[in-house]
Coordinates of C-alpha atoms in Angstrom, one line a residue:
V122 CA 58.9 68.2 130.9
M123 CA 61.0 65.5 129.2
P124 CA 59.6 62.0 129.7
K125 CA 61.8 59.4 131.2
V126 CA 60.5 56.5 129.1
L127 CA 58.5 56.1 126.0
G128 CA 57.3 52.6 125.3
R129 CA 60.3 50.4 126.1
Y130 CA 62.8 53.2 125.3
H131 CA 64.8 55.2 127.9
I132 CA 65.1 58.8 127.0
I133 CA 68.5 60.4 127.5
S134 CA 68.3 63.9 126.1
E135 CA 66.5 66.3 123.8
L136 CA 68.1 66.5 120.3
G137 CA 65.9 69.3 118.9
R138 CA 62.5 70.7 118.4
G139 CA 60.6 72.1 115.4
G140 CA 57.1 73.0 114.3
M141 CA 56.0 69.3 114.3
G142 CA 57.3 68.3 117.7
V143 CA 60.4 67.2 119.5
V144 CA 63.2 64.7 118.9
Y145 CA 64.9 62.8 121.7
K146 CA 68.0 60.7 121.9
A147 CA 67.1 57.4 123.7
V148 CA 68.4 54.0 124.3
D149 CA 66.8 50.7 123.3
P150 CA 67.5 48.4 126.3
K151 CA 66.7 45.2 124.3
L152 CA 69.2 45.9 121.5
E153 CA 71.5 48.1 123.6
R154 CA 71.8 50.8 121.0
F155 CA 71.0 54.5 120.7
I156 CA 67.9 55.6 118.7
A157 CA 66.1 58.8 118.0
I158 CA 62.5 59.3 118.9
K159 CA 60.3 61.9 117.2
C160 CA 57.1 62.9 119.1
L161 CA 54.3 65.0 117.7
N162 CA 53.6 68.1 119.8
D163 CA 50.4 68.4 121.9
E164 CA 48.5 70.6 119.5
L165 CA 49.0 68.2 116.6
S166 CA 48.5 65.2 118.8
D167 CA 44.9 66.4 119.4
D168 CA 44.1 66.4 115.7
E169 CA 43.0 62.9 114.7
I170 CA 43.6 63.5 111.0
T171 CA 47.1 64.8 111.6
V172 CA 47.9 61.8 113.8
T173 CA 46.6 59.4 111.2
R174 CA 48.7 61.0 108.5
F175 CA 51.8 61.2 110.7
L176 CA 51.6 57.5 111.5
R177 CA 50.8 56.6 107.9
E178 CA 53.7 58.6 106.6
A179 CA 56.1 57.1 109.2
R180 CA 55.1 53.7 107.9
N181 CA 55.6 54.7 104.3
V182 CA 59.1 56.1 105.1
A183 CA 59.8 53.0 107.1
A184 CA 59.5 51.0 103.9
L185 CA 62.4 53.1 102.4
N186 CA 65.7 51.3 103.1
H187 CA 68.5 53.5 101.9
P188 CA 72.0 54.4 103.2
H189 CA 71.2 58.1 102.9
I190 CA 67.8 58.1 104.5
A191 CA 67.4 57.9 108.3
Q192 CA 65.8 54.5 108.8
I193 CA 62.5 54.4 110.7
Y194 CA 62.1 51.3 112.9
L195 CA 58.7 51.8 114.5
A196 CA 55.6 54.1 114.6
D197 CA 53.4 53.9 117.6
E198 CA 51.3 55.8 120.2
D199 CA 51.9 56.2 123.9
E200 CA 48.9 57.3 125.9
G201 CA 47.5 59.0 122.7
K202 CA 50.8 60.6 121.8
P203 CA 52.1 59.4 118.5
Y204 CA 55.8 59.0 118.0
F205 CA 58.2 57.2 115.8
V206 CA 61.6 55.5 116.5
M207 CA 64.4 56.0 114.0
E208 CA 68.1 55.6 113.4
F209 CA 70.2 57.8 115.6
V210 CA 72.7 59.5 113.4
D211 CA 75.9 60.1 115.4
G212 CA 77.1 63.4 114.0
E213 CA 75.8 66.9 113.3
S214 CA 73.4 68.6 111.0
L215 CA 74.5 70.4 107.9
A216 CA 73.0 73.6 109.5
D217 CA 75.4 73.2 112.5
R218 CA 78.3 72.5 110.1
L219 CA 77.5 75.6 108.1
E220 CA 77.2 77.7 111.2
R221 CA 80.7 76.6 112.3
D222 CA 82.6 76.5 108.9
G223 CA 80.7 79.2 106.9
R224 CA 81.1 77.4 103.6
L225 CA 82.2 74.0 102.4
L226 CA 84.7 73.0 99.7
P227 CA 83.0 72.5 96.3
E228 CA 83.9 68.8 96.4
Q229 CA 82.3 68.3 99.9
A230 CA 79.2 70.2 98.8
R231 CA 78.9 68.1 95.6
R232 CA 79.2 64.9 97.6
I233 CA 76.4 66.0 100.0
V234 CA 74.1 67.0 97.2
T235 CA 74.8 63.8 95.3
E236 CA 74.0 61.6 98.4
C237 CA 70.8 63.6 99.1
A238 CA 69.8 63.3 95.4
Q239 CA 70.3 59.5 95.6
A240 CA 68.1 59.4 98.7
L241 CA 65.4 61.5 97.1
K242 CA 65.4 59.4 93.9
A243 CA 64.8 56.3 96.1
A244 CA 61.9 58.0 97.9
H245 CA 60.5 59.4 94.6
E246 CA 60.4 55.8 93.2
E247 CA 58.0 55.0 96.1
N248 CA 55.9 58.2 95.4
I249 CA 57.3 59.9 98.5
V250 CA 58.3 63.6 98.2
H251 CA 60.2 65.2 101.1
R252 CA 58.8 68.7 101.0
D253 CA 61.1 70.2 103.7
I254 CA 64.7 69.9 102.5
K255 CA 67.0 72.3 104.4
P256 CA 70.4 72.1 106.2
G257 CA 68.7 71.2 109.5
N258 CA 67.2 68.0 107.9
I259 CA 70.5 66.8 106.5
M260 CA 72.7 65.0 109.0
I261 CA 76.4 64.4 108.5
D262 CA 77.7 61.4 110.5
R263 CA 81.2 61.0 111.8
R264 CA 82.3 59.2 108.7
G265 CA 81.0 62.0 106.5
R266 CA 77.9 60.2 105.2
S267 CA 74.9 62.4 104.5
V268 CA 71.6 61.2 105.9
L269 CA 68.3 62.9 105.0
T270 CA 65.8 63.0 107.9
D271 CA 62.3 64.3 108.5
F272 CA 60.4 62.7 105.6
G273 CA 57.8 62.7 108.4
I274 CA 55.8 65.5 106.9
A275 CA 56.4 64.4 103.4
S276 CA 53.0 63.9 101.8
V277 CA 52.6 60.6 99.9
I278 CA 51.9 61.5 96.3
H279 CA 49.3 59.6 94.5
P280 CA 49.8 60.3 90.8
D281 CA 46.1 59.6 90.1
A282 CA 44.6 61.5 93.0
E283 CA 43.7 65.2 92.7
Q284 CA 46.3 67.3 94.4
V285 CA 44.8 68.4 97.7
K286 CA 45.8 71.9 98.7
S287 CA 47.0 72.0 102.3
K288 CA 45.5 74.8 104.5
Y289 CA 49.0 75.6 105.6
I290 CA 52.2 75.7 103.6
M291 CA 54.4 72.7 104.3
G292 CA 58.1 73.4 104.4
T293 CA 60.5 76.2 105.5
P294 CA 60.6 79.7 104.2
G295 CA 63.9 80.2 102.4
Y296 CA 63.9 76.8 100.9
L297 CA 60.4 76.8 99.4
P298 CA 60.1 76.6 95.6
P299 CA 58.6 79.6 93.8
E300 CA 55.5 77.5 92.7
V301 CA 54.5 77.4 96.4
M302 CA 54.2 81.2 96.4
T303 CA 51.9 81.2 93.4
G304 CA 49.7 78.4 94.8
K305 CA 50.5 75.8 92.2
A306 CA 50.8 72.1 93.0
V307 CA 54.3 71.1 94.1
D308 CA 55.9 67.8 93.1
H309 CA 59.3 66.2 93.4
R310 CA 60.8 69.2 91.4
G311 CA 60.1 71.3 94.5
D312 CA 62.6 69.0 96.4
L313 CA 65.1 69.5 93.5
F314 CA 64.7 73.3 94.0
A315 CA 65.2 73.1 97.8
L316 CA 68.3 70.9 97.3
G317 CA 69.6 73.5 94.9
A318 CA 69.1 76.2 97.6
V319 CA 71.1 74.0 100.0
Y320 CA 73.8 73.5 97.4
Y321 CA 74.1 77.3 96.9
E322 CA 74.3 77.8 100.6
M323 CA 77.1 75.3 101.0
L324 CA 79.1 77.0 98.2
A325 CA 78.4 80.6 99.0
G326 CA 78.4 80.4 102.8
K327 CA 75.1 82.3 102.9
R328 CA 71.5 81.6 102.3
L329 CA 70.0 81.9 98.8
V330 CA 66.9 83.5 100.2
P331 CA 67.9 85.6 103.2
G332 CA 64.5 86.5 104.6
S333 CA 62.9 84.4 107.2
G334 CA 59.2 85.1 106.6
L335 CA 56.9 84.1 103.7
E336 CA 56.7 87.7 102.4
D337 CA 60.5 88.1 102.2
T338 CA 60.8 84.7 100.5
A339 CA 58.1 85.5 98.0
R340 CA 59.8 88.8 97.2
T341 CA 63.1 87.1 96.5
L342 CA 61.7 84.1 94.6
L343 CA 59.4 86.1 92.3
A344 CA 61.9 88.8 91.5
A345 CA 62.8 89.0 87.8
D346 CA 66.5 88.4 88.3
F347 CA 66.1 85.3 90.5
P348 CA 68.3 83.2 90.9
E349 CA 71.1 85.7 91.4
L350 CA 74.3 83.6 91.3
G351 CA 76.8 86.3 90.4
D352 CA 78.7 86.1 93.7
L353 CA 79.8 82.5 92.9
D354 CA 81.4 83.4 89.6
E355 CA 85.0 83.3 90.8
T356 CA 84.8 80.0 92.7
L357 CA 82.8 77.7 90.4
D358 CA 83.5 75.8 87.2
D359 CA 80.9 76.3 84.4
K360 CA 79.5 72.9 84.9
T361 CA 78.6 73.3 88.5
F362 CA 77.2 76.8 87.7
G363 CA 75.0 75.2 85.1
V364 CA 73.8 72.5 87.5
L365 CA 72.9 75.1 90.1
G366 CA 71.1 77.2 87.5
R367 CA 69.0 74.2 86.4
M368 CA 68.2 73.1 90.0
L369 CA 67.0 76.7 90.9
A370 CA 65.1 77.5 87.7
P371 CA 61.9 79.4 88.9
D372 CA 59.8 77.4 86.4
P373 CA 59.7 73.7 87.4
D374 CA 59.6 72.7 83.7
K375 CA 63.0 74.2 83.2
R376 CA 64.6 72.3 86.2
Y377 CA 65.9 68.8 86.1
Q378 CA 62.8 66.6 85.6
D379 CA 64.3 63.6 87.4
Y380 CA 67.1 62.7 89.7
D381 CA 69.0 60.6 87.1
A382 CA 69.7 63.7 85.0
L383 CA 70.9 65.6 88.0
L384 CA 73.1 62.7 89.2
A385 CA 74.6 62.4 85.7
D386 CA 75.5 66.1 85.7
L387 CA 77.0 65.9 89.2
G388 CA 79.1 62.9 88.1
F389 CA 80.3 65.0 85.1
A390 CA 81.5 67.7 87.5
A391 CA 83.7 65.0 89.1
A392 CA 85.1 64.0 85.8
A393 CA 86.0 67.7 85.1
A394 CA 87.7 67.9 88.4
G395 CA 90.0 65.1 87.4
V396 CA 88.2 62.3 89.2
S397 CA 87.5 59.4 86.8
A398 CA 83.9 59.0 85.9
T399 CA 82.4 56.2 83.9
P400 CA 82.1 56.9 80.1
A401 CA 78.4 56.0 80.4
V402 CA 77.8 59.0 82.7
D403 CA 79.6 61.3 80.3
A404 CA 77.4 60.1 77.4
A405 CA 74.3 60.7 79.4
T406 CA 75.4 64.1 80.4
Q407 CA 76.2 65.2 76.8
A408 CA 72.7 64.2 75.9
T409 CA 71.4 66.8 78.4
P410 CA 71.3 70.3 76.9
P411 CA 73.0 73.0 78.9
P412 CA 70.6 75.4 80.6
P413 CA 69.5 78.4 78.5

């Protein structure tokens, strides 16, 4: 049953639900604006450790102020049910867009990847890793701006702390990096891989890893010929092909090691397409060796 109110907010409709809980569209009567409210589901709400982590992560993400990250305004509890209030993005998810259009123009796809990479760079500078990048977590507003949502399950990375292995795999099959399958620790380069999988999907009009379960995903990711990008040959320039290859390298050490290098190469793709890029970007790109 959908609640009518939560705190001071009046709930209008359900926007979506996932493994973590449900998201509502609501109105803030004091500021007279729409907001989105994410509530943790009952099962998770009963687990004190999860609730503490959910609220802590919401507060961490609330400290991120970036045009391509859905702003979080408040994290609170209502009768023991934790929720957070965030920016309502008036638009549609990339998943909806792909379902409707099949594939995007290379220029559109590049812009979405660039904006997401800028958001992830800002988060990474605060030691926040997203861990669940997929088309459903990328919103496209009416002006065409990409907004990354659902940092809610992003674990805050403490560079000095021992990586704690979670008892369940965070993320979505089909966008998980290969290192998850082999039980290795996952860092921001896992986000880079997932963003590469989304980039491929926008360009190819189909998923990089077609299976929906963990076994299918593992079979594809751990295959000797992964990533198989052959069906993009005709449509892509060499530079974009190289960018995809580096984002999707099965070995995290062979991927881009930071977002600046990726952003420099994405800028280079613009220059190649006849859009003027600053010489500084070109210089940075030439210093980056092409993928083997």
